[in-house]
């Protein structure tokens, strides 16, 4: 089954403790992206990747890092999480530009 | 991407058709109309997209006005599982490398049993 898998689905942690949210897709998609969704602010893009070793900032990249060492994986790294990064995070992938995007089920992060 | 306008919410009865409207009066000639939906506690899900002609797939139909300033997503027989927020967005065929999606507030669809 074609899918985008995020882990963990839920995480409560403390300020400053590094964490990684993993994202994996099994559709051989070139394009992958991370979004955060906050009430009243909609979906905002954090980082995206056009292919292996090609990443770029989205609209709200501060405080986040990403890597794309393999086509299927696109982890999101919070080196020193802060409470303003408490949010619902989604990973998405697509075959190419303007193709339908497939989303994971989300990761709810709470930073205390 | 150009702006779209949708009502905040709609209600429907189960097993009846639902017509979800979207206005996009500033649409350009090359903009595609995309619909996504987000079920509670899930990620957004692609529904359908089109350019000028009406489109059908297994999930829904998309009716596009002749002047392209509005469109309607049609769910032919609503089920309880169709209760979700539905987003109408416009996308240019190519504006660079980033395929970012920008969602507005969308329509919250409630389905009554």
Tab-separated table of C-alpha atoms in Angstrom:
chain	number	residue	atom	x	y	z
A	1	UNK	CA	0.000	0.000	0.000
A	2	UNK	CA	1.288	3.424	-0.988
A	3	UNK	CA	1.895	5.443	2.119
A	4	UNK	CA	3.833	8.086	3.988
A	5	UNK	CA	4.791	6.941	7.477
A	6	UNK	CA	5.693	9.309	10.268
A	7	UNK	CA	7.064	8.411	13.684
A	8	UNK	CA	6.348	9.042	16.433
A	9	UNK	CA	2.647	9.935	16.213
A	10	UNK	CA	2.752	11.683	19.591
A	11	UNK	CA	5.619	13.042	21.670
A	12	UNK	CA	5.804	15.099	24.827
A	13	UNK	CA	9.269	16.340	25.644
A	14	UNK	CA	11.111	19.192	27.332
A	15	UNK	CA	12.803	22.308	26.072
A	16	UNK	CA	16.281	21.760	24.701
A	17	UNK	CA	16.167	17.985	24.310
A	18	UNK	CA	17.043	17.140	20.705
A	19	UNK	CA	14.462	15.107	18.844
A	20	UNK	CA	13.944	13.659	15.396
A	21	UNK	CA	10.663	12.963	13.639
A	22	UNK	CA	11.086	10.383	10.912
A	23	UNK	CA	9.247	10.324	7.597
A	24	UNK	CA	9.384	7.522	5.071
A	25	UNK	CA	7.539	7.009	1.777
A	26	UNK	CA	7.318	3.849	-0.311
A	27	UNK	CA	6.279	5.419	-3.626
A	28	UNK	CA	9.730	6.388	-4.936
A	29	UNK	CA	8.675	10.029	-4.895
A	30	UNK	CA	11.271	12.677	-5.594
A	31	UNK	CA	9.583	15.558	-3.796
A	32	UNK	CA	9.113	15.568	-0.007
A	33	UNK	CA	8.066	18.289	2.366
A	34	UNK	CA	7.426	19.072	6.019
A	35	UNK	CA	4.537	21.220	7.236
A	36	UNK	CA	3.297	22.333	10.599
A	37	UNK	CA	-0.368	22.975	11.285
A	38	UNK	CA	-1.477	25.385	13.978
A	39	UNK	CA	-4.995	26.615	14.817
A	40	UNK	CA	-5.848	29.731	12.856
A	41	UNK	CA	-2.594	29.612	10.868
A	42	UNK	CA	-3.315	26.725	8.541
A	43	UNK	CA	-0.595	24.601	7.021
A	44	UNK	CA	2.850	26.190	6.836
A	45	UNK	CA	5.802	24.675	5.062
A	46	UNK	CA	9.007	24.163	7.048
A	47	UNK	CA	11.413	22.543	4.590
A	48	UNK	CA	11.188	20.697	1.312
A	49	UNK	CA	13.382	18.458	-0.795
A	50	UNK	CA	13.375	18.040	-4.553
A	51	UNK	CA	15.552	14.916	-4.477
A	52	UNK	CA	18.378	13.192	-2.609
A	53	UNK	CA	20.792	15.733	-1.102
A	54	UNK	CA	18.638	18.638	-2.361
A	55	UNK	CA	16.806	20.513	0.397
A	56	UNK	CA	15.610	24.068	0.843
A	57	UNK	CA	13.801	26.253	3.335
A	58	UNK	CA	10.068	26.749	3.314
A	59	UNK	CA	8.191	29.518	5.071
A	60	UNK	CA	9.044	28.715	8.704
A	61	UNK	CA	12.440	26.927	8.819
A	62	UNK	CA	13.839	28.520	11.996
A	63	UNK	CA	14.655	25.966	14.667
A	64	UNK	CA	14.464	22.982	12.311
A	65	UNK	CA	16.872	20.934	10.233
A	66	UNK	CA	16.283	18.245	7.641
A	67	UNK	CA	18.326	15.779	5.647
A	68	UNK	CA	17.698	13.703	2.531
A	69	UNK	CA	20.356	11.005	2.334
A	70	UNK	CA	18.007	8.470	0.763
A	71	UNK	CA	15.064	9.006	-1.536
A	72	UNK	CA	12.543	7.396	0.780
A	73	UNK	CA	13.455	9.160	4.038
A	74	UNK	CA	13.177	12.808	5.056
A	75	UNK	CA	13.666	13.254	8.818
A	76	UNK	CA	12.849	16.487	10.626
A	77	UNK	CA	15.302	17.420	13.364
A	78	UNK	CA	14.713	19.795	16.235
A	79	UNK	CA	18.166	20.413	17.697
A	80	UNK	CA	16.957	22.439	20.681
A	81	UNK	CA	13.154	22.341	20.816
A	82	UNK	CA	11.260	25.237	22.336
A	83	UNK	CA	7.610	25.568	23.413
A	84	UNK	CA	6.721	27.577	20.266
A	85	UNK	CA	7.434	24.430	18.266
A	86	UNK	CA	4.523	22.674	19.909
A	87	UNK	CA	2.404	21.798	16.911
A	88	UNK	CA	0.991	19.154	14.602
A	89	UNK	CA	3.537	18.165	11.956
A	90	UNK	CA	2.893	16.554	8.580
A	91	UNK	CA	5.244	15.031	6.075
A	92	UNK	CA	4.180	14.894	2.424
A	93	UNK	CA	5.538	13.479	-0.812
A	94	UNK	CA	4.725	13.656	-4.495
A	95	UNK	CA	6.106	12.388	-7.760
A	96	UNK	CA	6.889	15.846	-9.017
A	97	UNK	CA	5.875	19.450	-9.028
A	98	UNK	CA	2.106	20.020	-9.085
A	99	UNK	CA	1.372	16.322	-8.679
A	100	UNK	CA	-1.047	15.284	-5.934
A	101	UNK	CA	0.682	15.164	-2.589
A	102	UNK	CA	0.429	12.243	-0.184
A	103	UNK	CA	0.482	13.091	3.503
A	104	UNK	CA	1.384	11.134	6.586
A	105	UNK	CA	-1.026	10.917	9.515
A	106	UNK	CA	0.818	13.557	11.479
A	107	UNK	CA	3.008	13.868	14.558
A	108	UNK	CA	1.714	15.829	17.495
A	109	UNK	CA	4.626	17.394	19.389
A	110	UNK	CA	4.321	19.040	22.781
A	111	UNK	CA	7.409	20.876	24.038
A	112	UNK	CA	7.195	21.757	27.725
B	1	UNK	CA	-1.203	31.045	-5.889
B	2	UNK	CA	-4.448	32.978	-6.380
B	3	UNK	CA	-6.973	33.223	-3.572
B	4	UNK	CA	-10.063	31.052	-3.131
B	5	UNK	CA	-13.197	31.703	-1.086
B	6	UNK	CA	-15.240	28.964	0.539
B	7	UNK	CA	-18.117	29.008	3.042
B	8	UNK	CA	-17.052	28.104	6.557
B	9	UNK	CA	-19.306	25.107	6.960
B	10	UNK	CA	-21.984	22.936	5.392
B	11	UNK	CA	-24.239	20.155	6.567
B	12	UNK	CA	-25.489	17.151	4.687
B	13	UNK	CA	-27.533	14.045	5.286
B	14	UNK	CA	-25.992	10.638	4.868
B	15	UNK	CA	-26.466	9.065	1.424
B	16	UNK	CA	-27.462	12.376	-0.162
B	17	UNK	CA	-25.351	14.310	-2.669
B	18	UNK	CA	-23.238	17.196	-1.403
B	19	UNK	CA	-22.137	20.194	-3.434
B	20	UNK	CA	-19.202	22.103	-1.971
B	21	UNK	CA	-18.650	25.495	-3.651
B	22	UNK	CA	-15.446	27.417	-4.211
B	23	UNK	CA	-15.028	30.892	-5.693
B	24	UNK	CA	-11.795	31.877	-7.389
B	25	UNK	CA	-12.531	35.046	-9.315
B	26	UNK	CA	-8.847	35.934	-9.813
B	27	UNK	CA	-7.913	32.595	-11.330
B	28	UNK	CA	-5.421	32.796	-14.166
B	29	UNK	CA	-5.629	30.829	-17.377
B	30	UNK	CA	-3.002	28.315	-16.294
B	31	UNK	CA	-4.172	27.704	-12.719
B	32	UNK	CA	-5.337	24.208	-11.881
B	33	UNK	CA	-8.116	23.758	-9.307
B	34	UNK	CA	-7.198	21.207	-6.645
B	35	UNK	CA	-9.289	19.834	-3.803
B	36	UNK	CA	-7.930	18.191	-0.678
B	37	UNK	CA	-9.720	17.104	2.453
B	38	UNK	CA	-8.620	16.499	6.016
B	39	UNK	CA	-10.474	14.008	8.156
B	40	UNK	CA	-10.279	14.392	11.935
B	41	UNK	CA	-6.902	13.330	13.314
B	42	UNK	CA	-5.498	12.593	9.858
B	43	UNK	CA	-3.283	14.262	7.312
B	44	UNK	CA	-4.694	16.059	4.277
B	45	UNK	CA	-5.807	13.788	1.461
B	46	UNK	CA	-5.876	14.601	-2.240
B	47	UNK	CA	-9.378	14.424	-3.707
B	48	UNK	CA	-9.392	15.676	-7.294
B	49	UNK	CA	-8.101	18.370	-9.602
B	50	UNK	CA	-8.962	19.895	-12.961
B	51	UNK	CA	-8.261	22.739	-15.359
B	52	UNK	CA	-11.299	23.458	-17.543
B	53	UNK	CA	-13.400	20.361	-18.100
B	54	UNK	CA	-15.422	18.598	-15.455
B	55	UNK	CA	-13.548	15.716	-13.855
B	56	UNK	CA	-14.659	12.494	-12.209
B	57	UNK	CA	-12.801	9.979	-10.094
B	58	UNK	CA	-13.715	7.314	-7.585
B	59	UNK	CA	-13.970	9.813	-4.752
B	60	UNK	CA	-15.820	12.752	-6.263
B	61	UNK	CA	-16.647	14.921	-9.251
B	62	UNK	CA	-15.378	18.408	-9.964
B	63	UNK	CA	-17.629	20.780	-11.873
B	64	UNK	CA	-15.865	23.866	-13.214
B	65	UNK	CA	-17.807	26.937	-14.330
B	66	UNK	CA	-17.398	27.989	-17.919
B	67	UNK	CA	-15.629	31.218	-16.913
B	68	UNK	CA	-13.541	29.220	-14.367
B	69	UNK	CA	-14.293	31.750	-11.631
B	70	UNK	CA	-15.943	29.096	-9.517
B	71	UNK	CA	-16.030	25.345	-9.089
B	72	UNK	CA	-18.014	22.769	-7.150
B	73	UNK	CA	-16.836	19.552	-5.562
B	74	UNK	CA	-19.595	16.959	-5.705
B	75	UNK	CA	-19.802	13.985	-3.388
B	76	UNK	CA	-22.475	11.831	-4.944
B	77	UNK	CA	-23.574	9.980	-1.812
B	78	UNK	CA	-22.231	11.395	1.424
B	79	UNK	CA	-21.180	8.964	4.111
B	80	UNK	CA	-20.270	9.625	7.711
B	81	UNK	CA	-16.650	9.103	6.709
B	82	UNK	CA	-16.875	12.129	4.404
B	83	UNK	CA	-17.166	14.487	7.383
B	84	UNK	CA	-13.995	16.531	7.039
B	85	UNK	CA	-12.556	19.921	6.186
B	86	UNK	CA	-12.428	20.382	2.401
B	87	UNK	CA	-9.857	22.717	0.882
B	88	UNK	CA	-10.031	24.253	-2.575
B	89	UNK	CA	-6.706	25.613	-3.829
B	90	UNK	CA	-5.326	26.908	-7.091
B	91	UNK	CA	-1.978	25.779	-8.403
B	92	UNK	CA	0.127	27.107	-11.261
B	93	UNK	CA	1.616	24.415	-13.490
B	94	UNK	CA	5.114	25.574	-12.664
B	95	UNK	CA	6.336	28.343	-10.428
B	96	UNK	CA	9.688	26.940	-9.471
B	97	UNK	CA	11.045	24.003	-7.564
B	98	UNK	CA	8.856	24.234	-4.496
B	99	UNK	CA	5.567	22.375	-4.676
B	100	UNK	CA	4.252	23.952	-1.480
B	101	UNK	CA	0.540	23.660	-0.752
B	102	UNK	CA	-1.183	26.672	0.791
B	103	UNK	CA	-4.490	25.843	2.422
B	104	UNK	CA	-7.093	28.391	3.457
B	105	UNK	CA	-9.651	27.703	6.161
B	106	UNK	CA	-11.661	25.306	4.006
B	107	UNK	CA	-15.256	24.109	4.394
B	108	UNK	CA	-16.115	21.994	7.404
B	109	UNK	CA	-18.583	19.378	6.188
B	110	UNK	CA	-20.832	17.695	8.741
B	111	UNK	CA	-22.812	14.605	7.746
B	112	UNK	CA	-25.947	13.687	9.644
B	113	UNK	CA	-26.876	9.998	9.945
